[in-house]
mmCIF file of C-alpha atoms in Angstrom:
data_model
loop_
_atom_site.group_PDB
_atom_site.id
_atom_site.type_symbol
_atom_site.label_atom_id
_atom_site.label_comp_id
_atom_site.label_asym_id
_atom_site.label_seq_id
_atom_site.Cartn_x
_atom_site.Cartn_y
_atom_site.Cartn_z
ATOM 1 C CA MET A 1 -36.471 -127.931 -49.395
ATOM 2 C CA SER A 2 -36.591 -124.135 -49.216
ATOM 3 C CA ALA A 3 -33.475 -121.955 -49.444
ATOM 4 C CA GLY A 4 -33.930 -121.011 -45.779
ATOM 5 C CA THR A 5 -33.130 -124.472 -44.547
ATOM 6 C CA GLU A 6 -29.966 -124.870 -46.635
ATOM 7 C CA THR A 7 -26.815 -125.141 -44.609
ATOM 8 C CA LEU A 8 -24.311 -122.365 -45.294
ATOM 9 C CA PRO A 9 -21.115 -123.579 -46.953
ATOM 10 C CA ARG A 10 -18.022 -124.008 -44.757
ATOM 11 C CA GLY A 11 -16.689 -120.531 -43.963
ATOM 12 C CA GLY A 12 -20.024 -118.905 -44.767
ATOM 13 C CA GLU A 13 -20.700 -116.769 -47.801
ATOM 14 C CA MET A 14 -17.734 -115.025 -49.342
ATOM 15 C CA PRO A 15 -18.286 -111.266 -49.278
ATOM 16 C CA ALA A 16 -17.221 -108.963 -52.091
ATOM 17 C CA ASN A 17 -14.118 -107.503 -50.501
ATOM 18 C CA GLU A 18 -10.939 -105.919 -51.767
ATOM 19 C CA PHE A 19 -8.616 -107.810 -49.437
ATOM 20 C CA LEU A 20 -10.086 -111.177 -50.420
ATOM 21 C CA LYS A 21 -9.740 -110.241 -54.096
ATOM 22 C CA GLN A 22 -6.120 -109.278 -53.497
ATOM 23 C CA LEU A 23 -5.387 -112.503 -51.617
ATOM 24 C CA ALA A 24 -6.920 -114.606 -54.377
ATOM 25 C CA ALA A 25 -4.851 -112.677 -56.943
ATOM 26 C CA VAL A 26 -1.660 -113.311 -54.932
ATOM 27 C CA ILE A 27 -2.434 -117.021 -54.920
ATOM 28 C CA ARG A 28 -3.315 -117.071 -58.634
ATOM 29 C CA ALA A 29 0.051 -115.434 -59.352
ATOM 30 C CA GLU A 30 1.693 -118.696 -58.233
ATOM 31 C CA ASP A 31 -0.341 -120.716 -60.677
ATOM 32 C CA SER A 32 2.067 -120.620 -63.622
ATOM 33 C CA TYR A 33 0.192 -123.204 -65.661
ATOM 34 C CA GLY A 34 -3.283 -121.799 -65.197
ATOM 35 C CA SER A 35 -4.526 -124.988 -63.605
ATOM 36 C CA TRP A 36 -6.637 -123.012 -61.139
ATOM 37 C CA ASP A 37 -8.208 -120.776 -63.793
ATOM 38 C CA GLY A 38 -11.533 -122.536 -63.434
ATOM 39 C CA LYS A 39 -11.567 -122.355 -59.637
ATOM 40 C CA PRO A 40 -13.620 -119.646 -57.950
ATOM 41 C CA ASP A 41 -11.841 -117.412 -55.416
ATOM 42 C CA ALA A 42 -13.681 -119.036 -52.510
ATOM 43 C CA GLU A 43 -12.149 -122.379 -53.403
ATOM 44 C CA LEU A 44 -8.645 -120.891 -53.656
ATOM 45 C CA LEU A 45 -9.062 -119.386 -50.195
ATOM 46 C CA GLU A 46 -10.780 -122.318 -48.526
ATOM 47 C CA GLU A 47 -7.642 -123.436 -46.709
ATOM 48 C CA TYR A 48 -7.709 -120.134 -44.798
ATOM 49 C CA ILE A 49 -10.927 -121.321 -43.197
ATOM 50 C CA VAL A 50 -10.681 -123.148 -39.893
ATOM 51 C CA THR A 51 -14.078 -123.670 -38.308
ATOM 52 C CA ALA A 52 -14.561 -123.709 -34.540
ATOM 53 C CA GLU A 53 -15.062 -127.446 -34.705
ATOM 54 C CA GLU A 54 -11.878 -127.980 -36.737
ATOM 55 C CA ARG A 55 -9.956 -125.803 -34.327
ATOM 56 C CA ARG A 56 -11.101 -127.873 -31.368
ATOM 57 C CA GLU A 57 -9.727 -130.961 -33.047
ATOM 58 C CA MET A 58 -6.307 -129.394 -33.623
ATOM 59 C CA PRO A 59 -3.536 -130.131 -31.159
ATOM 60 C CA ILE A 60 -2.628 -127.280 -28.810
ATOM 61 C CA MET A 61 1.007 -127.651 -29.781
ATOM 62 C CA GLY A 62 2.094 -128.465 -33.276
ATOM 63 C CA ASP A 63 4.761 -127.826 -35.839
ATOM 64 C CA PRO A 64 3.549 -125.656 -38.719
ATOM 65 C CA ASP A 65 3.899 -127.349 -42.089
ATOM 66 C CA PRO A 66 5.308 -125.598 -45.185
ATOM 67 C CA ASP A 67 1.847 -125.199 -46.766
ATOM 68 C CA LEU A 68 0.629 -123.329 -43.730
ATOM 69 C CA LEU A 69 3.693 -121.063 -43.644
ATOM 70 C CA TRP A 70 3.088 -120.410 -47.345
ATOM 71 C CA ARG A 71 -0.508 -119.360 -46.584
ATOM 72 C CA VAL A 72 0.636 -117.047 -43.796
ATOM 73 C CA GLU A 73 3.178 -115.486 -46.154
ATOM 74 C CA LYS A 74 0.540 -114.976 -48.870
ATOM 75 C CA PHE A 75 -1.804 -113.414 -46.320
ATOM 76 C CA TYR A 76 0.781 -110.752 -45.420
ATOM 77 C CA GLU A 77 1.775 -110.338 -49.065
ATOM 78 C CA ALA A 78 -1.850 -109.446 -49.796
ATOM 79 C CA VAL A 79 -1.857 -107.039 -46.838
ATOM 80 C CA ALA A 80 1.272 -105.378 -48.246
ATOM 81 C CA LEU A 81 -0.178 -105.092 -51.751
ATOM 82 C CA LEU A 82 -3.422 -103.615 -50.479
ATOM 83 C CA LEU A 83 -1.375 -101.148 -48.435
ATOM 84 C CA GLU A 84 0.554 -100.188 -51.557
ATOM 85 C CA LYS A 85 -2.664 -99.629 -53.519
ATOM 86 C CA ARG A 86 -4.051 -97.405 -50.804
ATOM 87 C CA THR A 87 -0.971 -95.454 -49.691
ATOM 88 C CA GLY A 88 1.613 -95.935 -52.436
ATOM 89 C CA ALA A 89 4.077 -97.295 -49.868
ATOM 90 C CA MET A 90 5.795 -100.554 -50.758
ATOM 91 C CA ALA A 91 6.351 -102.935 -47.890
ATOM 92 C CA ALA A 92 8.633 -105.949 -47.595
ATOM 93 C CA GLN A 93 7.778 -108.885 -45.408
ATOM 94 C CA MET A 94 10.149 -110.543 -42.967
ATOM 95 C CA SER A 95 9.384 -113.261 -40.501
ATOM 96 C CA LYS A 96 11.122 -115.250 -37.846
ATOM 97 C CA ILE A 97 9.052 -118.298 -37.047
ATOM 98 C CA HIS A 98 10.408 -120.884 -34.660
ATOM 99 C CA HIS A 99 9.738 -124.412 -35.879
ATOM 100 C CA GLU A 100 7.390 -124.860 -32.922
ATOM 101 C CA GLY A 101 5.115 -122.202 -34.383
ATOM 102 C CA PHE A 102 5.753 -118.985 -32.505
ATOM 103 C CA GLY A 103 7.553 -115.946 -33.768
ATOM 104 C CA ARG A 104 7.192 -112.572 -35.351
ATOM 105 C CA ILE A 105 6.109 -111.271 -38.726
ATOM 106 C CA VAL A 106 6.813 -107.714 -39.841
ATOM 107 C CA LEU A 107 6.124 -105.552 -42.853
ATOM 108 C CA ILE A 108 8.799 -102.938 -43.461
ATOM 109 C CA SER A 109 8.399 -99.816 -45.540
ATOM 110 C CA GLY A 110 11.515 -97.693 -45.869
ATOM 111 C CA ARG A 111 12.876 -97.599 -42.329
ATOM 112 C CA LEU A 112 9.503 -98.109 -40.690
ATOM 113 C CA VAL A 113 8.017 -101.310 -39.333
ATOM 114 C CA VAL A 114 4.487 -100.655 -40.548
ATOM 115 C CA LEU A 115 3.097 -103.896 -39.156
ATOM 116 C CA SER A 116 4.454 -106.120 -36.414
ATOM 117 C CA LYS A 117 2.719 -109.308 -35.352
ATOM 118 C CA HIS A 118 3.900 -111.625 -32.649
ATOM 119 C CA VAL A 119 2.394 -114.985 -33.427
ATOM 120 C CA ARG A 120 2.020 -118.198 -31.484
ATOM 121 C CA ASP A 121 0.274 -121.484 -32.283
ATOM 122 C CA ILE A 122 0.716 -120.562 -35.899
ATOM 123 C CA HIS A 123 -0.221 -124.128 -36.857
ATOM 124 C CA ARG A 124 -3.776 -123.034 -35.934
ATOM 125 C CA PHE A 125 -3.682 -120.030 -38.296
ATOM 126 C CA GLY A 126 -7.047 -119.660 -39.955
ATOM 127 C CA PHE A 127 -10.386 -117.872 -39.808
ATOM 128 C CA GLU A 128 -13.825 -119.154 -39.027
ATOM 129 C CA THR A 129 -15.441 -117.434 -41.977
ATOM 130 C CA TYR A 130 -14.502 -115.547 -45.130
ATOM 131 C CA VAL A 131 -15.928 -112.467 -43.449
ATOM 132 C CA ARG A 132 -13.456 -112.855 -40.568
ATOM 133 C CA LEU A 133 -10.593 -113.436 -43.011
ATOM 134 C CA ALA A 134 -11.547 -110.251 -44.857
ATOM 135 C CA GLU A 135 -11.782 -108.280 -41.611
ATOM 136 C CA ALA A 136 -8.367 -109.478 -40.451
ATOM 137 C CA GLY A 137 -6.718 -108.496 -43.725
ATOM 138 C CA GLU A 138 -8.451 -105.124 -43.855
ATOM 139 C CA GLN A 139 -7.549 -104.429 -40.228
ATOM 140 C CA ALA A 140 -3.877 -105.282 -40.764
ATOM 141 C CA SER A 141 -3.749 -103.113 -43.851
ATOM 142 C CA ARG A 142 -5.422 -100.223 -41.999
ATOM 143 C CA ASP A 143 -3.043 -100.559 -39.043
ATOM 144 C CA ALA A 144 -0.102 -100.392 -41.441
ATOM 145 C CA ALA A 145 -1.524 -97.308 -43.185
ATOM 146 C CA ASP A 146 -2.043 -95.630 -39.784
ATOM 147 C CA MET A 147 1.582 -96.304 -38.858
ATOM 148 C CA ILE A 148 2.747 -94.697 -42.116
ATOM 149 C CA ALA A 149 0.577 -91.655 -41.420
ATOM 150 C CA ARG A 150 2.169 -91.440 -37.968
ATOM 151 C CA PHE A 151 5.801 -91.711 -39.126
ATOM 152 C CA PRO A 152 5.853 -90.680 -42.799
ATOM 153 C CA ASP A 153 9.526 -89.658 -42.770
ATOM 154 C CA ALA A 154 10.786 -92.988 -41.485
ATOM 155 C CA ALA A 155 8.511 -94.784 -43.975
ATOM 156 C CA SER A 156 10.035 -92.902 -46.887
ATOM 157 C CA ALA A 157 13.646 -93.006 -45.605
ATOM 158 C CA MET B 1 65.141 -115.120 -34.429
ATOM 159 C CA SER B 2 64.199 -111.618 -33.407
ATOM 160 C CA ALA B 3 60.621 -110.535 -32.747
ATOM 161 C CA GLY B 4 60.741 -108.369 -35.865
ATOM 162 C CA THR B 5 60.863 -111.297 -38.218
ATOM 163 C CA GLU B 6 57.973 -113.172 -36.605
ATOM 164 C CA THR B 7 54.992 -113.657 -38.857
ATOM 165 C CA LEU B 8 51.825 -112.067 -37.554
ATOM 166 C CA PRO B 9 49.197 -114.591 -36.542
ATOM 167 C CA ARG B 10 46.272 -115.199 -38.933
ATOM 168 C CA GLY B 11 43.969 -112.188 -38.729
ATOM 169 C CA GLY B 12 46.708 -109.996 -37.296
ATOM 170 C CA GLU B 13 46.831 -108.769 -33.730
ATOM 171 C CA MET B 14 43.559 -108.518 -31.900
ATOM 172 C CA PRO B 15 43.013 -104.918 -30.801
ATOM 173 C CA ALA B 16 41.428 -103.975 -27.477
ATOM 174 C CA ASN B 17 37.984 -103.048 -28.736
ATOM 175 C CA GLU B 18 34.522 -102.914 -27.234
ATOM 176 C CA PHE B 19 32.779 -104.594 -30.150
ATOM 177 C CA LEU B 20 35.179 -107.522 -30.145
ATOM 178 C CA LYS B 21 34.729 -107.904 -26.376
ATOM 179 C CA GLN B 22 30.968 -107.873 -26.863
ATOM 180 C CA LEU B 23 31.117 -110.432 -29.651
ATOM 181 C CA ALA B 24 33.301 -112.746 -27.573
ATOM 182 C CA ALA B 25 30.853 -112.357 -24.662
ATOM 183 C CA VAL B 26 27.908 -113.244 -26.933
ATOM 184 C CA ILE B 27 29.730 -116.398 -28.010
ATOM 185 C CA ARG B 28 30.728 -117.318 -24.447
ATOM 186 C CA ALA B 29 27.065 -117.002 -23.455
ATOM 187 C CA GLU B 30 26.391 -120.099 -25.574
ATOM 188 C CA ASP B 31 29.015 -122.093 -23.742
ATOM 189 C CA SER B 32 26.764 -123.597 -21.047
ATOM 190 C CA TYR B 33 29.392 -126.022 -19.750
ATOM 191 C CA GLY B 34 32.289 -123.610 -19.587
ATOM 192 C CA SER B 35 34.335 -125.676 -22.001
ATOM 193 C CA TRP B 36 35.690 -122.515 -23.645
ATOM 194 C CA ASP B 37 36.665 -120.852 -20.354
ATOM 195 C CA GLY B 38 40.326 -121.382 -21.046
ATOM 196 C CA LYS B 39 40.165 -120.062 -24.607
ATOM 197 C CA PRO B 40 41.286 -116.496 -25.308
ATOM 198 C CA ASP B 41 38.850 -114.205 -27.152
ATOM 199 C CA ALA B 42 40.982 -114.273 -30.301
ATOM 200 C CA GLU B 43 40.504 -118.026 -30.542
ATOM 201 C CA LEU B 44 36.729 -117.737 -30.060
ATOM 202 C CA LEU B 45 36.572 -115.224 -32.875
ATOM 203 C CA GLU B 46 39.007 -116.887 -35.249
ATOM 204 C CA GLU B 47 36.252 -118.247 -37.486
ATOM 205 C CA TYR B 48 35.290 -114.662 -38.297
ATOM 206 C CA ILE B 49 38.641 -114.323 -40.018
ATOM 207 C CA VAL B 50 38.809 -115.050 -43.724
ATOM 208 C CA THR B 51 42.152 -114.070 -45.197
ATOM 209 C CA ALA B 52 42.484 -112.821 -48.769
ATOM 210 C CA GLU B 53 44.054 -116.128 -49.703
ATOM 211 C CA GLU B 54 41.251 -118.136 -48.114
ATOM 212 C CA ARG B 55 38.674 -115.984 -49.850
ATOM 213 C CA ARG B 56 40.273 -116.646 -53.231
ATOM 214 C CA GLU B 57 39.894 -120.353 -52.642
ATOM 215 C CA MET B 58 36.201 -120.081 -51.808
ATOM 216 C CA PRO B 59 33.661 -120.789 -54.515
ATOM 217 C CA ILE B 60 31.860 -117.746 -55.923
ATOM 218 C CA MET B 61 28.536 -119.415 -55.321
ATOM 219 C CA GLY B 62 27.871 -121.546 -52.322
ATOM 220 C CA ASP B 63 25.233 -122.509 -49.816
ATOM 221 C CA PRO B 64 25.875 -121.075 -46.364
ATOM 222 C CA ASP B 65 26.167 -123.731 -43.680
ATOM 223 C CA PRO B 66 24.435 -123.480 -40.286
ATOM 224 C CA ASP B 67 27.681 -122.602 -38.468
ATOM 225 C CA LEU B 68 28.182 -119.626 -40.731
ATOM 226 C CA LEU B 69 24.597 -118.427 -40.291
ATOM 227 C CA TRP B 70 25.130 -118.777 -36.548
ATOM 228 C CA ARG B 71 28.234 -116.569 -36.756
ATOM 229 C CA VAL B 72 26.377 -113.938 -38.790
ATOM 230 C CA GLU B 73 23.587 -113.963 -36.203
ATOM 231 C CA LYS B 74 26.054 -113.568 -33.321
ATOM 232 C CA PHE B 75 27.746 -110.700 -35.154
ATOM 233 C CA TYR B 76 24.478 -108.741 -35.361
ATOM 234 C CA GLU B 77 23.558 -109.765 -31.831
ATOM 235 C CA ALA B 78 26.782 -108.129 -30.664
ATOM 236 C CA VAL B 79 25.986 -105.038 -32.751
ATOM 237 C CA ALA B 80 22.561 -104.867 -31.080
ATOM 238 C CA LEU B 81 23.996 -105.230 -27.574
ATOM 239 C CA LEU B 82 26.620 -102.585 -28.178
ATOM 240 C CA LEU B 83 23.882 -100.304 -29.487
ATOM 241 C CA GLU B 84 21.877 -100.936 -26.335
ATOM 242 C CA LYS B 85 24.866 -100.091 -24.118
ATOM 243 C CA ARG B 86 25.444 -96.855 -25.973
ATOM 244 C CA THR B 87 21.900 -95.628 -26.607
ATOM 245 C CA GLY B 88 19.670 -97.632 -24.266
ATOM 246 C CA ALA B 89 17.604 -98.795 -27.256
ATOM 247 C CA MET B 90 16.954 -102.513 -27.473
ATOM 248 C CA ALA B 91 16.994 -103.980 -30.949
ATOM 249 C CA ALA B 92 15.676 -107.291 -32.231
ATOM 250 C CA GLN B 93 17.245 -109.047 -35.159
ATOM 251 C CA MET B 94 15.352 -110.500 -38.098
ATOM 252 C CA SER B 95 16.752 -112.020 -41.229
ATOM 253 C CA LYS B 96 15.569 -113.530 -44.432
ATOM 254 C CA ILE B 97 18.399 -115.444 -46.013
ATOM 255 C CA HIS B 98 17.752 -117.460 -49.123
ATOM 256 C CA HIS B 99 19.472 -120.848 -49.002
ATOM 257 C CA GLU B 100 21.736 -119.686 -51.835
ATOM 258 C CA GLY B 101 23.198 -117.067 -49.536
ATOM 259 C CA PHE B 102 21.562 -113.762 -50.382
ATOM 260 C CA GLY B 103 19.002 -111.907 -48.349
ATOM 261 C CA ARG B 104 18.453 -109.211 -45.819
ATOM 262 C CA ILE B 105 19.253 -108.735 -42.167
ATOM 263 C CA VAL B 106 17.596 -106.039 -40.060
ATOM 264 C CA LEU B 107 17.759 -104.781 -36.519
ATOM 265 C CA ILE B 108 14.469 -103.357 -35.284
ATOM 266 C CA SER B 109 14.048 -101.037 -32.345
ATOM 267 C CA GLY B 110 10.472 -100.108 -31.528
ATOM 268 C CA ARG B 111 8.978 -99.342 -34.937
ATOM 269 C CA LEU B 112 12.292 -98.348 -36.501
ATOM 270 C CA VAL B 113 14.574 -100.415 -38.699
ATOM 271 C CA VAL B 114 17.822 -99.171 -37.164
ATOM 272 C CA LEU B 115 20.018 -101.294 -39.389
ATOM 273 C CA SER B 116 19.255 -102.879 -42.736
ATOM 274 C CA LYS B 117 21.783 -104.963 -44.621
ATOM 275 C CA HIS B 118 21.210 -106.586 -47.937
ATOM 276 C CA VAL B 119 23.671 -109.433 -48.144
ATOM 277 C CA ARG B 120 24.879 -111.657 -50.915
ATOM 278 C CA ASP B 121 27.547 -114.356 -51.040
ATOM 279 C CA ILE B 122 27.002 -114.756 -47.352
ATOM 280 C CA HIS B 123 28.979 -118.011 -47.469
ATOM 281 C CA ARG B 124 32.003 -115.730 -47.833
ATOM 282 C CA PHE B 125 31.160 -113.740 -44.690
ATOM 283 C CA GLY B 126 34.320 -112.925 -42.817
ATOM 284 C CA PHE B 127 37.013 -110.309 -42.239
ATOM 285 C CA GLU B 128 40.643 -110.257 -43.189
ATOM 286 C CA THR B 129 41.789 -109.124 -39.767
ATOM 287 C CA TYR B 130 40.477 -108.628 -36.248
ATOM 288 C CA VAL B 131 40.875 -104.910 -36.846
ATOM 289 C CA ARG B 132 38.502 -105.107 -39.837
ATOM 290 C CA LEU B 133 36.034 -107.196 -37.846
ATOM 291 C CA ALA B 134 36.095 -104.580 -35.078
ATOM 292 C CA GLU B 135 35.620 -101.747 -37.583
ATOM 293 C CA ALA B 136 32.647 -103.465 -39.227
ATOM 294 C CA GLY B 137 30.924 -104.030 -35.895
ATOM 295 C CA GLU B 138 31.613 -100.506 -34.689
ATOM 296 C CA GLN B 139 30.401 -99.030 -37.967
ATOM 297 C CA ALA B 140 27.151 -101.038 -37.909
ATOM 298 C CA SER B 141 26.527 -100.032 -34.325
ATOM 299 C CA ARG B 142 27.215 -96.356 -35.142
ATOM 300 C CA ASP B 143 24.914 -96.447 -38.168
ATOM 301 C CA ALA B 144 22.158 -97.868 -35.991
ATOM 302 C CA ALA B 145 22.690 -95.190 -33.347
ATOM 303 C CA ASP B 146 22.566 -92.491 -36.058
ATOM 304 C CA MET B 147 19.254 -93.865 -37.312
ATOM 305 C CA ILE B 148 17.819 -93.729 -33.797
ATOM 306 C CA ALA B 149 18.983 -90.125 -33.440
ATOM 307 C CA ARG B 150 17.251 -89.346 -36.751
ATOM 308 C CA PHE B 151 13.908 -90.996 -35.894
ATOM 309 C CA PRO B 152 13.736 -91.160 -32.099
ATOM 310 C CA ASP B 153 9.925 -91.285 -31.981
ATOM 311 C CA ALA B 154 9.617 -94.291 -34.266
ATOM 312 C CA ALA B 155 12.408 -96.011 -32.322
ATOM 313 C CA SER B 156 10.555 -95.621 -29.057
ATOM 314 C CA ALA B 157 7.080 -96.362 -30.481
#
């Protein structure tokens, strides 16, 4: 069997990307006993992958479970840390998620809401590929940096 | 017995005050069946009163119960509505309260955090008198209005 006919792994290849590195680091920070030391980043992030087929099988409505809310929180924590690396601005996360899975997530820096996401169907949170996951994190971090550039005084108040 | 020797009711007299009226209105809005129609505002707000003596009897540490968190939420909802009446700016409330009773409450208008309160011992939330309750609400609403005046562009973004 040649390499060309191999099926890509679930979520596709994992690109070398700063956001993905940051997200993996955020998750490793929770691993007090080093039990994940041997795991590659792709494995740590695999629960962020939801393929099109998996998504079709998910119910339209659903209550998000604690593991999923934890993953959402880590996602935005990584966005905030990447933002800090790139702009120096520290951002705190707040969220208000209804138990039925809709709500709002914000990152706050000083007096500025640098990122504001209204979410729904959060029980379906996930990305088809690692590339998409990386793009989403990079985009969120860029949006936040743009907002700081727009209102620097409020961000440092 | 002359009027002069009467003991003041718990929480003192209730002053005529816009914040207190707003807070009572916010609470009445939850009363779908009109069962509180006959209750005066002072009675609706009496759980906001914690006298010095009552406070002494409260434990230093304690988990806030849902009723208390509801009262805190209604307090900031009234602050937000008063702010809207006075400045036209609508503000959404978000909070992140640890189950041990510390955390942060914010009001957000546009991209601006118009009010930010770090709280602790929230299980002891309350005011010695109606006058103090009114002052706290008015002060919070004024602080928020000042923040909007300082960063009007972020508030309307």
